[in-house]
Each structure stands twice: as C-alpha cells, then as structure tokens.
Amino acid sequence: MLDAVVIGGGISGLAAAYGLRRRGYRVTVLERQAHIGGNAVSERLDGFLMEHGPSTVNAGAPVATGLSRELGLDPERCDLGAGVRRRYLVSRGALCGISVHPLGFLCSDYLSLGARLRLAAEVAMPRGGGEETVAAFCARRFGAEFAARVIDPLVGGIYAARASEVSVAALFPKLVELERRHGSVLGGILRRRRHGATMPGSRLFSWRGGIGALPRALARRLGETVQTGVTVRRIEWRRHGFRLDLGAAGGIDARTVLIATQPHVAARLLDGIDGPAAAAAAGIDAPPLAVVFLGFRRQDVDHPLDGLGFLAAEDERRTLNGAQFCSTMFAGRAPEGHVAVAGYFGGAREPGLGAASADELIAFARREFRDLIGAHGQPLVARVRHWPLGLPQYRLGHQDRVAALVDASGRQPGIFLTGNYFSGPSVAACVAEAAEAAARIDRFLGGRGNVPIALPNTSGSRHPIAGVGEIEFGERQVSA
Ligand SMILES: Cc1cc2nc3c(=O)[nH]c(=O)nc-3n(C[C@H](O)[C@H](O)[C@H](O)COP(=O)(O)OP(=O)(O)OC[C@H]3O[C@@H](n4cnc5c(N)ncnc54)[C@H](O)[C@@H]3O)c2cc1C
C-alpha cells in the first residue's frame, strides 16, 4: 500500500508529490492526460514561444522562488525585460500608457481629475464590514470610477472574472487585511513600503523555456512516481485507506489521497464519500477561456509594445479581456526582427467567446490587435488554445466552500485536497498551497522529521513531457 496517491499532474499535484517524496514517502501521481503540467504548457512554434496557460510567476512569493532554486532552475530564470516600462489600459478605443510607478494613476489622465482626487481620499474613508464583492469594496474605498476603470479590467484580464461577482476576501485577502489593520489600503501599502515591502505583482519572472520548465523539472525529480494517461474514476474507502478505481488500468491502494484536479473533477471524486465537500467543489465554476497567440514581423506592428500588455474594462466593449506583449516581457519569445502577442478571450465576462471556434477567435484577435496596436500584416504564426474549463471563480461564499473542502479530511480522514481554487489561482499560490497539503499529509501519516532527502534528477524519465506532437489537449484540440 502506498503512503499517498496524488490525483492530477498539474503544478499543484506535482509540487505536493515532490514535498511528500522529499520526506521519503511512497507516492504515485496519476495524471489523466498523456503529458504532465495541466495548465502549464509552453510550446515552441517556428522560433516563437507560446504559453498556453500561465506566463509569469510572482517573484515576491517565497515558496515559488525557493522551488525554482531547489530544482536547479535558477540559471534558466528570466526576469521581465527592460522594455517593460508601462502598463496599458484601453481607454475610449485606444491604449493609454500608465507608468509602473505606484503613483502612476495619479499622474496619468486615464482617470478623471475627480476620480484621482477620490482615489487619494481613500486614506480617509471609513472601514466597511461583511462579505463584499471586489467591485463593491473598491468602489467604497477608491471610488466608483477607479473600481470600474482599473479594478474591473484587472479582474477581467488576470482572473477571467467579473469584479462585481467575486469575493474580495477570497480573491484579495490582503486588501481586506490592510483595511482592517491600518484603516486604509493605501496607508497600509505606504507603511509596508517604508519597511521594504514591494507592491504585490510588481516583480514577475519565468524561465527561458517558459513556464513548462517548472512541471518538467518537478517530473524529473519524481521520475517513475508519475504515471500519465491514467484517469482516476472513483475513490472507495477501505478499512486502512483507500482504493482508487482506474478503469481499464485496474486499481491502486493508498493510505491517503490528495485530490489535485480542477474543482468539477474533485466534486465527482468526492461524490459518495463526502457529500458536503462534493457540493462545495461543485459550486465553483470555471467558465471557458481561450488564448490566441499571434507572431508578426516587427515592421508590421506600429506600437512600441513597451509594456506587459494591456487590459480592457468591460464597458470598453472589446472582444478580448486583455493581452500580453510576450516578446517584450521575456527575451527569446520571438525570432530576431519579430514580435509575439497573446490575447485572452472568454471567462466570466463572455463565456461564449472562450468557446468560439479557432477561426473566429483568430479573426477577433487580428481585428483587436489591428485597432489597438496597429498590427496590420499577416501573422506568421496564429495559434489558439481553448480551455473549456478556465479559471475557478472565487464568487461570494467562496470562503465557506473552501472551509467545507478543508474539513473533508476531518470527516473522511486520509482525504486531502489542493489546487487553484483554495488560496488563489496563481502558480505561486498553487505551489504554496501544495506545500501546505504535503505538510498536512505528513502530519496525518505520523511525520518523517524535517530532514529532506535528495531526489535525483532523472532526465531520462519515461513519461512524456509536453511538446509539440505529444500533447493531447483533453476536451479540445489546439488549432491554428
Ligand atoms: C490561460 C491561463 C493563463 C494563466 N496565466 C497565469 C499567469 O500568468 N500566472 C499565474 O501565476 N497563473 C496563471 N494562470 C493560473 C495557473 O496557471 C493555474 O491556476 C495553475 O497552473 C493550476 O494548476 P493545478 O495543478 O492546480 O491545476 P491544473 O493545471 O488544472 O491540473 C489539474 C490536473 O488534473 C488532471 N486530472 C483531472 N482529472 C483527473 C482524473 N480523474 N485523474 C487523473 N488526473 C486528472 C488534469 O488533466 C490536469 O493535468 C493561468 C491559467 C490559465 C488557464
């Protein structure tokens, strides 16, 4: 009998399995697809590098940066390129550049003078109470215009969500904490900056080969521990642990099970063994999302592309939520003399767009990039990645759902969960949550002490690692 089976070979499952193997436990990771990594897929296309899912990691997150170091990935690490000088927001059909300085908004005319004065008055606003949406919290503290013109695009572009639907306490607990502790978000940030803290999300990094480098490095350390192409269909409770039904692949027994899948799969697996947890997971939806990657000759794009990309407020009525200037963000993402951009469609704003056909999405993206950055030539590369289940929505009541899921191990000892619907969808949040899950399982199994064992780098591992031709994209194929 294994000590633990991890269901799901995305970043969460792999990072948790790594934490358990480092403690010397006998672990198996079972991944449904033919490749590991889940959302984290980097693909080379004629000298361009496309990120199908995540493209950046927060450099201020200690667990993620520690993992990069520990896995020997630091020599491959790349920070944001020097060309990233601004953030862009769509304003009345054109891009408006805002300095990355914290006072950027006060100095730009993206917001009306009244809105900028209202923003500065945040320090004097009274505290609120009760569960609020991100939109309500930000309108109350920073003013309605800032909420609609800055927070709405941020939440739409980064979290594929609607600020008027998601819970501020669940998605941005630090904002709520700053208000609670300091009476003001801006006041709290300024105080923390004086003590050397940086703005959240202000430092981002990746690796030369893209984000796919992280699951690849984890899988190399885990070696034969990882099995791909194996779908877990059911979990059954047994006297001393659990039996996992793998369909035609048979069954596997383990003392503990860590469910590291998307929430809808967790709901199915928990059905019959923990009703409250199954209901909580089923209550977390993830609307379809699509990424359109386009590569152009440099001379075919007018804009200097001197930023991370741009975000669009919902009232701008664009088809895309936001875009990244991939070749400015990191070196080596486009061949010499070329540029790469990626547009993000769908999510909670317009789920139907996330499920539109590849041809339609490419046409939408070309129109948007022509109008907003003057991309007038024919793209050399056009690739679409559909995510039929995109990012989990942290809607009102999310914290109660998470509490019901965390309690699963109390009601059903030996069952644990991790993933991107607990403490944030970012890669950094996933690896931190996964490390916590590994620690909880370690405590349940009796604890193996704190002296981690070294895991060899098994570069000849037999399971496939995402690469063109090997990728089976689940529900829908990538299409150009
Ligand atoms: C388009 C997009 C852009 C993003 N951009 C960023 C970004 O720039 N920065 C950032 O920090 N984050 C970003 N994110 C978020 C981040 O990538 C994800 O939240 C994170 O990678 C999720 O990892 P995970 O392991 O929890 O889940 P997943 O990656 O979804 O992995 C779950 C795995 O479980 C497997 N599985 C499912 N069912 C079964 C079963 N029955 N049996 C066995 N295996 C099963 C699946 O095949 C999958 O591999 C982005 C996400 C998307 C979609």
PDB file of N, CA and C and ligand atoms in Angstrom, residues 6-14 29-40 51-58 157-158 204 211 227 229-234 246 260-266 268-269 289-291 324 329 344 385 387 389-392 418-421 424-430 474, ligand 1:
ATOM      1  N   VAL A   6      -1.523  10.941  -5.464  1.00  0.00           N
ATOM      2  CA  VAL A   6      -1.895  12.304  -5.851  1.00  0.00           C
ATOM      3  C   VAL A   6      -2.643  12.205  -7.168  1.00  0.00           C
ATOM      4  N   ILE A   7      -3.866  12.727  -7.204  1.00  0.00           N
ATOM      5  CA  ILE A   7      -4.663  12.687  -8.440  1.00  0.00           C
ATOM      6  C   ILE A   7      -4.503  14.036  -9.143  1.00  0.00           C
ATOM      7  N   GLY A   8      -3.868  14.025 -10.308  1.00  0.00           N
ATOM      8  CA  GLY A   8      -3.662  15.263 -11.067  1.00  0.00           C
ATOM      9  C   GLY A   8      -2.186  15.621 -11.114  1.00  0.00           C
ATOM     10  N   GLY A   9      -1.658  15.725 -12.339  1.00  0.00           N
ATOM     11  CA  GLY A   9      -0.234  16.047 -12.513  1.00  0.00           C
ATOM     12  C   GLY A   9      -0.030  17.452 -13.039  1.00  0.00           C
ATOM     13  N   GLY A  10      -0.883  18.402 -12.582  1.00  0.00           N
ATOM     14  CA  GLY A  10      -0.633  19.821 -12.848  1.00  0.00           C
ATOM     15  C   GLY A  10       0.415  20.303 -11.844  1.00  0.00           C
ATOM     16  N   ILE A  11       0.639  21.608 -11.827  1.00  0.00           N
ATOM     17  CA  ILE A  11       1.659  22.157 -10.925  1.00  0.00           C
ATOM     18  C   ILE A  11       1.327  21.820  -9.471  1.00  0.00           C
ATOM     19  N   SER A  12       0.039  21.894  -9.103  1.00  0.00           N
ATOM     20  CA  SER A  12      -0.340  21.623  -7.697  1.00  0.00           C
ATOM     21  C   SER A  12       0.003  20.196  -7.304  1.00  0.00           C
ATOM     22  N   GLY A  13      -0.422  19.233  -8.126  1.00  0.00           N
ATOM     23  CA  GLY A  13      -0.193  17.825  -7.787  1.00  0.00           C
ATOM     24  C   GLY A  13       1.283  17.483  -7.770  1.00  0.00           C
ATOM     25  N   LEU A  14       2.030  17.982  -8.770  1.00  0.00           N
ATOM     26  CA  LEU A  14       3.457  17.663  -8.847  1.00  0.00           C
ATOM     27  C   LEU A  14       4.210  18.278  -7.666  1.00  0.00           C
ATOM     28  N   VAL A  29       1.789   9.735  -8.552  1.00  0.00           N
ATOM     29  CA  VAL A  29       0.962  10.797  -9.147  1.00  0.00           C
ATOM     30  C   VAL A  29       0.270  10.191 -10.363  1.00  0.00           C
ATOM     31  N   LEU A  30      -1.043  10.332 -10.424  1.00  0.00           N
ATOM     32  CA  LEU A  30      -1.797   9.816 -11.572  1.00  0.00           C
ATOM     33  C   LEU A  30      -2.345  10.997 -12.370  1.00  0.00           C
ATOM     34  N   GLU A  31      -1.971  11.058 -13.638  1.00  0.00           N
ATOM     35  CA  GLU A  31      -2.402  12.171 -14.496  1.00  0.00           C
ATOM     36  C   GLU A  31      -3.199  11.617 -15.673  1.00  0.00           C
ATOM     37  N   ARG A  32      -4.380  12.198 -15.875  1.00  0.00           N
ATOM     38  CA  ARG A  32      -5.300  11.753 -16.921  1.00  0.00           C
ATOM     39  C   ARG A  32      -4.722  11.920 -18.339  1.00  0.00           C
ATOM     40  N   GLN A  33      -4.050  13.027 -18.560  1.00  0.00           N
ATOM     41  CA  GLN A  33      -3.577  13.315 -19.927  1.00  0.00           C
ATOM     42  C   GLN A  33      -2.261  12.592 -20.210  1.00  0.00           C
ATOM     43  N   ALA A  34      -1.857  12.648 -21.469  1.00  0.00           N
ATOM     44  CA  ALA A  34      -0.608  11.982 -21.857  1.00  0.00           C
ATOM     45  C   ALA A  34       0.618  12.764 -21.399  1.00  0.00           C
ATOM     46  N   HIS A  35       0.411  14.000 -20.972  1.00  0.00           N
ATOM     47  CA  HIS A  35       1.553  14.810 -20.530  1.00  0.00           C
ATOM     48  C   HIS A  35       1.243  15.438 -19.169  1.00  0.00           C
ATOM     49  N   ILE A  36       2.311  15.816 -18.502  1.00  0.00           N
ATOM     50  CA  ILE A  36       2.127  16.455 -17.187  1.00  0.00           C
ATOM     51  C   ILE A  36       2.057  17.982 -17.360  1.00  0.00           C
ATOM     52  N   GLY A  37       1.691  18.681 -16.287  1.00  0.00           N
ATOM     53  CA  GLY A  37       1.742  20.149 -16.310  1.00  0.00           C
ATOM     54  C   GLY A  37       0.377  20.822 -16.202  1.00  0.00           C
ATOM     55  N   GLY A  38      -0.712  20.117 -16.603  1.00  0.00           N
ATOM     56  CA  GLY A  38      -2.043  20.741 -16.540  1.00  0.00           C
ATOM     57  C   GLY A  38      -2.068  22.017 -17.362  1.00  0.00           C
ATOM     58  N   ASN A  39      -2.433  23.126 -16.715  1.00  0.00           N
ATOM     59  CA  ASN A  39      -2.491  24.424 -17.404  1.00  0.00           C
ATOM     60  C   ASN A  39      -1.122  24.892 -17.907  1.00  0.00           C
ATOM     61  N   ALA A  40      -0.064  24.421 -17.276  1.00  0.00           N
ATOM     62  CA  ALA A  40       1.276  24.961 -17.565  1.00  0.00           C
ATOM     63  C   ALA A  40       1.893  24.259 -18.770  1.00  0.00           C
ATOM     64  N   GLU A  51       2.863  30.490 -24.539  1.00  0.00           N
ATOM     65  CA  GLU A  51       2.388  29.974 -23.262  1.00  0.00           C
ATOM     66  C   GLU A  51       0.894  29.693 -23.428  1.00  0.00           C
ATOM     67  N   HIS A  52       0.495  28.446 -23.288  1.00  0.00           N
ATOM     68  CA  HIS A  52      -0.930  28.115 -23.414  1.00  0.00           C
ATOM     69  C   HIS A  52      -1.706  28.558 -22.180  1.00  0.00           C
ATOM     70  N   GLY A  53      -1.031  28.558 -21.041  1.00  0.00           N
ATOM     71  CA  GLY A  53      -1.669  28.934 -19.782  1.00  0.00           C
ATOM     72  C   GLY A  53      -0.855  30.023 -19.112  1.00  0.00           C
ATOM     73  N   PRO A  54      -0.311  29.734 -17.910  1.00  0.00           N
ATOM     74  CA  PRO A  54       0.409  30.789 -17.185  1.00  0.00           C
ATOM     75  C   PRO A  54       1.667  31.219 -17.934  1.00  0.00           C
ATOM     76  N   SER A  55       2.008  32.507 -17.754  1.00  0.00           N
ATOM     77  CA  SER A  55       3.213  33.012 -18.409  1.00  0.00           C
ATOM     78  C   SER A  55       4.182  33.630 -17.419  1.00  0.00           C
ATOM     79  N   THR A  56       3.713  33.933 -16.210  1.00  0.00           N
ATOM     80  CA  THR A  56       4.595  34.591 -15.234  1.00  0.00           C
ATOM     81  C   THR A  56       4.393  33.989 -13.850  1.00  0.00           C
ATOM     82  N   VAL A  57       5.434  34.142 -13.021  1.00  0.00           N
ATOM     83  CA  VAL A  57       5.346  33.756 -11.608  1.00  0.00           C
ATOM     84  C   VAL A  57       5.727  34.987 -10.789  1.00  0.00           C
ATOM     85  N   ASN A  58       5.056  35.166  -9.671  1.00  0.00           N
ATOM     86  CA  ASN A  58       5.338  36.308  -8.801  1.00  0.00           C
ATOM     87  C   ASN A  58       6.674  36.100  -8.089  1.00  0.00           C
ATOM     88  N   GLY A 157      -9.034  40.644 -16.843  1.00  0.00           N
ATOM     89  CA  GLY A 157      -7.885  40.216 -17.637  1.00  0.00           C
ATOM     90  C   GLY A 157      -7.030  39.185 -16.929  1.00  0.00           C
ATOM     91  N   ILE A 158      -6.877  39.298 -15.615  1.00  0.00           N
ATOM     92  CA  ILE A 158      -5.954  38.402 -14.907  1.00  0.00           C
ATOM     93  C   ILE A 158      -6.680  37.189 -14.327  1.00  0.00           C
ATOM     94  N   LEU A 204       7.857  39.981 -11.642  1.00  0.00           N
ATOM     95  CA  LEU A 204       7.399  38.719 -12.227  1.00  0.00           C
ATOM     96  C   LEU A 204       8.571  38.037 -12.900  1.00  0.00           C
ATOM     97  N   ILE A 211       7.065  28.584 -18.786  1.00  0.00           N
ATOM     98  CA  ILE A 211       6.580  28.053 -17.512  1.00  0.00           C
ATOM     99  C   ILE A 211       6.621  26.529 -17.478  1.00  0.00           C
ATOM    100  N   GLN A 227       2.638   8.747 -13.248  1.00  0.00           N
ATOM    101  CA  GLN A 227       2.066   7.937 -14.332  1.00  0.00           C
ATOM    102  C   GLN A 227       1.103   8.802 -15.128  1.00  0.00           C
ATOM    103  N   GLY A 229      -1.593   9.375 -18.530  1.00  0.00           N
ATOM    104  CA  GLY A 229      -2.596   8.606 -19.276  1.00  0.00           C
ATOM    105  C   GLY A 229      -3.433   7.705 -18.375  1.00  0.00           C
ATOM    106  N   VAL A 230      -3.532   8.046 -17.096  1.00  0.00           N
ATOM    107  CA  VAL A 230      -4.308   7.241 -16.149  1.00  0.00           C
ATOM    108  C   VAL A 230      -5.378   8.134 -15.516  1.00  0.00           C
ATOM    109  N   THR A 231      -6.638   7.774 -15.710  1.00  0.00           N
ATOM    110  CA  THR A 231      -7.736   8.573 -15.151  1.00  0.00           C
ATOM    111  C   THR A 231      -8.283   7.891 -13.908  1.00  0.00           C
ATOM    112  N   VAL A 232      -8.367   8.647 -12.819  1.00  0.00           N
ATOM    113  CA  VAL A 232      -8.991   8.102 -11.604  1.00  0.00           C
ATOM    114  C   VAL A 232     -10.494   8.295 -11.736  1.00  0.00           C
ATOM    115  N   ARG A 233     -11.247   7.194 -11.607  1.00  0.00           N
ATOM    116  CA  ARG A 233     -12.703   7.267 -11.815  1.00  0.00           C
ATOM    117  C   ARG A 233     -13.475   7.350 -10.513  1.00  0.00           C
ATOM    118  N   ARG A 234     -12.952   6.700  -9.476  1.00  0.00           N
ATOM    119  CA  ARG A 234     -13.696   6.645  -8.209  1.00  0.00           C
ATOM    120  C   ARG A 234     -12.725   6.444  -7.061  1.00  0.00           C
ATOM    121  N   LEU A 246      -9.218   2.798 -11.424  1.00  0.00           N
ATOM    122  CA  LEU A 246      -8.566   3.409 -12.591  1.00  0.00           C
ATOM    123  C   LEU A 246      -9.142   2.870 -13.893  1.00  0.00           C
ATOM    124  N   ALA A 260      -5.832  16.732  -6.560  1.00  0.00           N
ATOM    125  CA  ALA A 260      -5.201  17.972  -7.057  1.00  0.00           C
ATOM    126  C   ALA A 260      -5.696  18.245  -8.479  1.00  0.00           C
ATOM    127  N   THR A 261      -6.980  18.077  -8.685  1.00  0.00           N
ATOM    128  CA  THR A 261      -7.588  18.273 -10.007  1.00  0.00           C
ATOM    129  C   THR A 261      -8.344  19.600 -10.033  1.00  0.00           C
ATOM    130  N   GLN A 262      -9.028  19.867 -11.128  1.00  0.00           N
ATOM    131  CA  GLN A 262      -9.923  21.015 -11.207  1.00  0.00           C
ATOM    132  C   GLN A 262     -11.125  20.744 -10.278  1.00  0.00           C
ATOM    133  N   PRO A 263     -11.825  21.792  -9.826  1.00  0.00           N
ATOM    134  CA  PRO A 263     -12.899  21.567  -8.842  1.00  0.00           C
ATOM    135  C   PRO A 263     -14.026  20.655  -9.325  1.00  0.00           C
ATOM    136  N   HIS A 264     -14.381  20.703 -10.643  1.00  0.00           N
ATOM    137  CA  HIS A 264     -15.507  19.861 -11.080  1.00  0.00           C
ATOM    138  C   HIS A 264     -15.135  18.385 -10.982  1.00  0.00           C
ATOM    139  N   VAL A 265     -13.859  18.050 -11.189  1.00  0.00           N
ATOM    140  CA  VAL A 265     -13.419  16.656 -11.063  1.00  0.00           C
ATOM    141  C   VAL A 265     -13.406  16.272  -9.576  1.00  0.00           C
ATOM    142  N   ALA A 266     -12.934  17.197  -8.735  1.00  0.00           N
ATOM    143  CA  ALA A 266     -12.936  16.931  -7.286  1.00  0.00           C
ATOM    144  C   ALA A 266     -14.356  16.624  -6.823  1.00  0.00           C
ATOM    145  N   ARG A 268     -16.806  15.297  -8.508  1.00  0.00           N
ATOM    146  CA  ARG A 268     -17.195  13.946  -8.924  1.00  0.00           C
ATOM    147  C   ARG A 268     -16.518  12.886  -8.061  1.00  0.00           C
ATOM    148  N   LEU A 269     -15.236  13.083  -7.759  1.00  0.00           N
ATOM    149  CA  LEU A 269     -14.496  12.078  -6.995  1.00  0.00           C
ATOM    150  C   LEU A 269     -14.972  12.026  -5.538  1.00  0.00           C
ATOM    151  N   LEU A 289     -12.292  29.642 -21.467  1.00  0.00           N
ATOM    152  CA  LEU A 289     -11.306  30.703 -21.699  1.00  0.00           C
ATOM    153  C   LEU A 289     -10.505  30.300 -22.938  1.00  0.00           C
ATOM    154  N   ALA A 290     -10.088  31.263 -23.733  1.00  0.00           N
ATOM    155  CA  ALA A 290      -9.248  30.920 -24.901  1.00  0.00           C
ATOM    156  C   ALA A 290      -8.091  31.899 -25.007  1.00  0.00           C
ATOM    157  N   VAL A 291      -6.949  31.366 -25.419  1.00  0.00           N
ATOM    158  CA  VAL A 291      -5.746  32.179 -25.618  1.00  0.00           C
ATOM    159  C   VAL A 291      -5.430  32.169 -27.112  1.00  0.00           C
ATOM    160  N   GLN A 324      -1.102  40.235 -23.828  1.00  0.00           N
ATOM    161  CA  GLN A 324       0.282  40.349 -23.364  1.00  0.00           C
ATOM    162  C   GLN A 324       1.190  40.612 -24.551  1.00  0.00           C
ATOM    163  N   MET A 329       7.974  40.995 -22.778  1.00  0.00           N
ATOM    164  CA  MET A 329       8.040  40.518 -21.393  1.00  0.00           C
ATOM    165  C   MET A 329       9.317  39.734 -21.132  1.00  0.00           C
ATOM    166  N   TYR A 344      -6.495  37.259 -24.631  1.00  0.00           N
ATOM    167  CA  TYR A 344      -7.263  36.369 -23.748  1.00  0.00           C
ATOM    168  C   TYR A 344      -8.757  36.662 -23.922  1.00  0.00           C
ATOM    169  N   ARG A 385      -5.487  28.299 -28.085  1.00  0.00           N
ATOM    170  CA  ARG A 385      -5.640  27.269 -27.058  1.00  0.00           C
ATOM    171  C   ARG A 385      -6.978  27.485 -26.353  1.00  0.00           C
ATOM    172  N   TRP A 387      -9.497  26.549 -23.338  1.00  0.00           N
ATOM    173  CA  TRP A 387      -9.599  25.933 -22.017  1.00  0.00           C
ATOM    174  C   TRP A 387     -11.096  25.833 -21.705  1.00  0.00           C
ATOM    175  N   LEU A 389     -12.649  24.551 -19.402  1.00  0.00           N
ATOM    176  CA  LEU A 389     -12.830  24.970 -18.000  1.00  0.00           C
ATOM    177  C   LEU A 389     -11.644  25.850 -17.665  1.00  0.00           C
ATOM    178  N   GLY A 390     -11.879  27.144 -17.640  1.00  0.00           N
ATOM    179  CA  GLY A 390     -10.775  28.096 -17.455  1.00  0.00           C
ATOM    180  C   GLY A 390     -10.377  28.246 -16.009  1.00  0.00           C
ATOM    181  N   LEU A 391     -10.474  29.460 -15.505  1.00  0.00           N
ATOM    182  CA  LEU A 391     -10.022  29.715 -14.132  1.00  0.00           C
ATOM    183  C   LEU A 391     -11.189  29.644 -13.147  1.00  0.00           C
ATOM    184  N   PRO A 392     -10.952  29.078 -11.943  1.00  0.00           N
ATOM    185  CA  PRO A 392     -12.038  28.970 -10.963  1.00  0.00           C
ATOM    186  C   PRO A 392     -12.490  30.354 -10.499  1.00  0.00           C
ATOM    187  N   THR A 418      -6.023  19.913  -2.824  1.00  0.00           N
ATOM    188  CA  THR A 418      -5.241  21.122  -3.094  1.00  0.00           C
ATOM    189  C   THR A 418      -5.591  21.583  -4.508  1.00  0.00           C
ATOM    190  N   GLY A 419      -5.119  22.762  -4.901  1.00  0.00           N
ATOM    191  CA  GLY A 419      -5.410  23.238  -6.261  1.00  0.00           C
ATOM    192  C   GLY A 419      -5.568  24.736  -6.307  1.00  0.00           C
ATOM    193  N   ASN A 420      -5.991  25.204  -7.478  1.00  0.00           N
ATOM    194  CA  ASN A 420      -6.022  26.652  -7.701  1.00  0.00           C
ATOM    195  C   ASN A 420      -7.326  27.308  -7.232  1.00  0.00           C
ATOM    196  N   TYR A 421      -8.157  26.589  -6.498  1.00  0.00           N
ATOM    197  CA  TYR A 421      -9.392  27.207  -6.004  1.00  0.00           C
ATOM    198  C   TYR A 421      -9.356  27.371  -4.487  1.00  0.00           C
ATOM    199  N   GLY A 424      -5.891  31.134  -4.195  1.00  0.00           N
ATOM    200  CA  GLY A 424      -5.552  31.979  -5.343  1.00  0.00           C
ATOM    201  C   GLY A 424      -5.200  31.096  -6.525  1.00  0.00           C
ATOM    202  N   PRO A 425      -5.515  31.548  -7.746  1.00  0.00           N
ATOM    203  CA  PRO A 425      -5.250  30.703  -8.910  1.00  0.00           C
ATOM    204  C   PRO A 425      -3.817  30.789  -9.435  1.00  0.00           C
ATOM    205  N   SER A 426      -2.982  31.688  -8.902  1.00  0.00           N
ATOM    206  CA  SER A 426      -1.652  31.859  -9.498  1.00  0.00           C
ATOM    207  C   SER A 426      -0.776  30.636  -9.254  1.00  0.00           C
ATOM    208  N   VAL A 427       0.220  30.497 -10.089  1.00  0.00           N
ATOM    209  CA  VAL A 427       1.191  29.405  -9.933  1.00  0.00           C
ATOM    210  C   VAL A 427       1.824  29.484  -8.545  1.00  0.00           C
ATOM    211  N   ALA A 428       2.178  30.700  -8.126  1.00  0.00           N
ATOM    212  CA  ALA A 428       2.826  30.867  -6.816  1.00  0.00           C
ATOM    213  C   ALA A 428       1.894  30.408  -5.692  1.00  0.00           C
ATOM    214  N   ALA A 429       0.601  30.758  -5.803  1.00  0.00           N
ATOM    215  CA  ALA A 429      -0.358  30.336  -4.771  1.00  0.00           C
ATOM    216  C   ALA A 429      -0.523  28.815  -4.800  1.00  0.00           C
ATOM    217  N   CYS A 430      -0.531  28.231  -6.013  1.00  0.00           N
ATOM    218  CA  CYS A 430      -0.695  26.771  -6.140  1.00  0.00           C
ATOM    219  C   CYS A 430       0.470  26.035  -5.467  1.00  0.00           C
ATOM    220  N   GLY A 474      -7.006  17.163 -24.113  1.00  0.00           N
ATOM    221  CA  GLY A 474      -8.240  16.917 -23.393  1.00  0.00           C
ATOM    222  C   GLY A 474      -9.431  17.142 -24.282  1.00  0.00           C
TER     223      GLY A 474
HETATM  224  C1  LIG B   1      -4.969  30.876 -19.827  1.00  0.00           C
HETATM  225  C2  LIG B   1      -4.399  30.889 -18.432  1.00  0.00           C
HETATM  226  C3  LIG B   1      -3.446  31.852 -18.099  1.00  0.00           C
HETATM  227  C4  LIG B   1      -2.891  31.869 -16.815  1.00  0.00           C
HETATM  228  N1  LIG B   1      -1.918  32.798 -16.527  1.00  0.00           N
HETATM  229  C5  LIG B   1      -1.280  32.751 -15.330  1.00  0.00           C
HETATM  230  C6  LIG B   1      -0.131  33.548 -15.090  1.00  0.00           C
HETATM  231  O1  LIG B   1       0.361  34.284 -15.972  1.00  0.00           O
HETATM  232  N2  LIG B   1       0.456  33.461 -13.861  1.00  0.00           N
HETATM  233  C7  LIG B   1      -0.002  32.629 -12.894  1.00  0.00           C
HETATM  234  O2  LIG B   1       0.597  32.601 -11.801  1.00  0.00           O
HETATM  235  N3  LIG B   1      -1.073  31.824 -13.106  1.00  0.00           N
HETATM  236  C8  LIG B   1      -1.712  31.852 -14.298  1.00  0.00           C
HETATM  237  N4  LIG B   1      -2.765  31.007 -14.549  1.00  0.00           N
HETATM  238  C9  LIG B   1      -3.260  30.149 -13.461  1.00  0.00           C
HETATM  239  C10 LIG B   1      -2.411  28.886 -13.248  1.00  0.00           C
HETATM  240  O3  LIG B   1      -1.804  28.505 -14.433  1.00  0.00           O
HETATM  241  C11 LIG B   1      -3.293  27.712 -12.777  1.00  0.00           C
HETATM  242  O4  LIG B   1      -4.139  28.105 -11.742  1.00  0.00           O
HETATM  243  C12 LIG B   1      -2.421  26.538 -12.311  1.00  0.00           C
HETATM  244  O5  LIG B   1      -1.484  26.163 -13.290  1.00  0.00           O
HETATM  245  C13 LIG B   1      -3.341  25.373 -11.951  1.00  0.00           C
HETATM  246  O6  LIG B   1      -2.575  24.244 -11.614  1.00  0.00           O
HETATM  247  P1  LIG B   1      -3.266  22.977 -10.943  1.00  0.00           P
HETATM  248  O7  LIG B   1      -2.250  21.905 -10.882  1.00  0.00           O
HETATM  249  O8  LIG B   1      -3.937  23.372  -9.671  1.00  0.00           O
HETATM  250  O9  LIG B   1      -4.464  22.572 -11.919  1.00  0.00           O
HETATM  251  P2  LIG B   1      -4.397  22.031 -13.416  1.00  0.00           P
HETATM  252  O10 LIG B   1      -3.276  22.649 -14.138  1.00  0.00           O
HETATM  253  O11 LIG B   1      -5.768  22.177 -13.944  1.00  0.00           O
HETATM  254  O12 LIG B   1      -4.059  20.479 -13.226  1.00  0.00           O
HETATM  255  C14 LIG B   1      -5.026  19.529 -12.847  1.00  0.00           C
HETATM  256  C15 LIG B   1      -4.620  18.222 -13.495  1.00  0.00           C
HETATM  257  O13 LIG B   1      -5.504  17.172 -13.052  1.00  0.00           O
HETATM  258  C16 LIG B   1      -5.668  16.269 -14.139  1.00  0.00           C
HETATM  259  N5  LIG B   1      -6.871  15.461 -13.921  1.00  0.00           N
HETATM  260  C17 LIG B   1      -8.170  15.871 -13.981  1.00  0.00           C
HETATM  261  N6  LIG B   1      -8.996  14.844 -13.718  1.00  0.00           N
HETATM  262  C18 LIG B   1      -8.234  13.758 -13.472  1.00  0.00           C
HETATM  263  C19 LIG B   1      -8.521  12.411 -13.121  1.00  0.00           C
HETATM  264  N7  LIG B   1      -9.776  11.975 -12.948  1.00  0.00           N
HETATM  265  N8  LIG B   1      -7.486  11.534 -12.956  1.00  0.00           N
HETATM  266  C20 LIG B   1      -6.199  11.952 -13.115  1.00  0.00           C
HETATM  267  N9  LIG B   1      -5.880  13.249 -13.437  1.00  0.00           N
HETATM  268  C21 LIG B   1      -6.877  14.136 -13.606  1.00  0.00           C
HETATM  269  C22 LIG B   1      -5.794  17.211 -15.338  1.00  0.00           C
HETATM  270  O14 LIG B   1      -5.572  16.534 -16.562  1.00  0.00           O
HETATM  271  C23 LIG B   1      -4.723  18.250 -15.015  1.00  0.00           C
HETATM  272  O15 LIG B   1      -3.468  17.929 -15.583  1.00  0.00           O
HETATM  273  C24 LIG B   1      -3.313  30.936 -15.838  1.00  0.00           C
HETATM  274  C25 LIG B   1      -4.257  29.955 -16.178  1.00  0.00           C
HETATM  275  C26 LIG B   1      -4.794  29.915 -17.456  1.00  0.00           C
HETATM  276  C27 LIG B   1      -5.789  28.844 -17.844  1.00  0.00           C
END
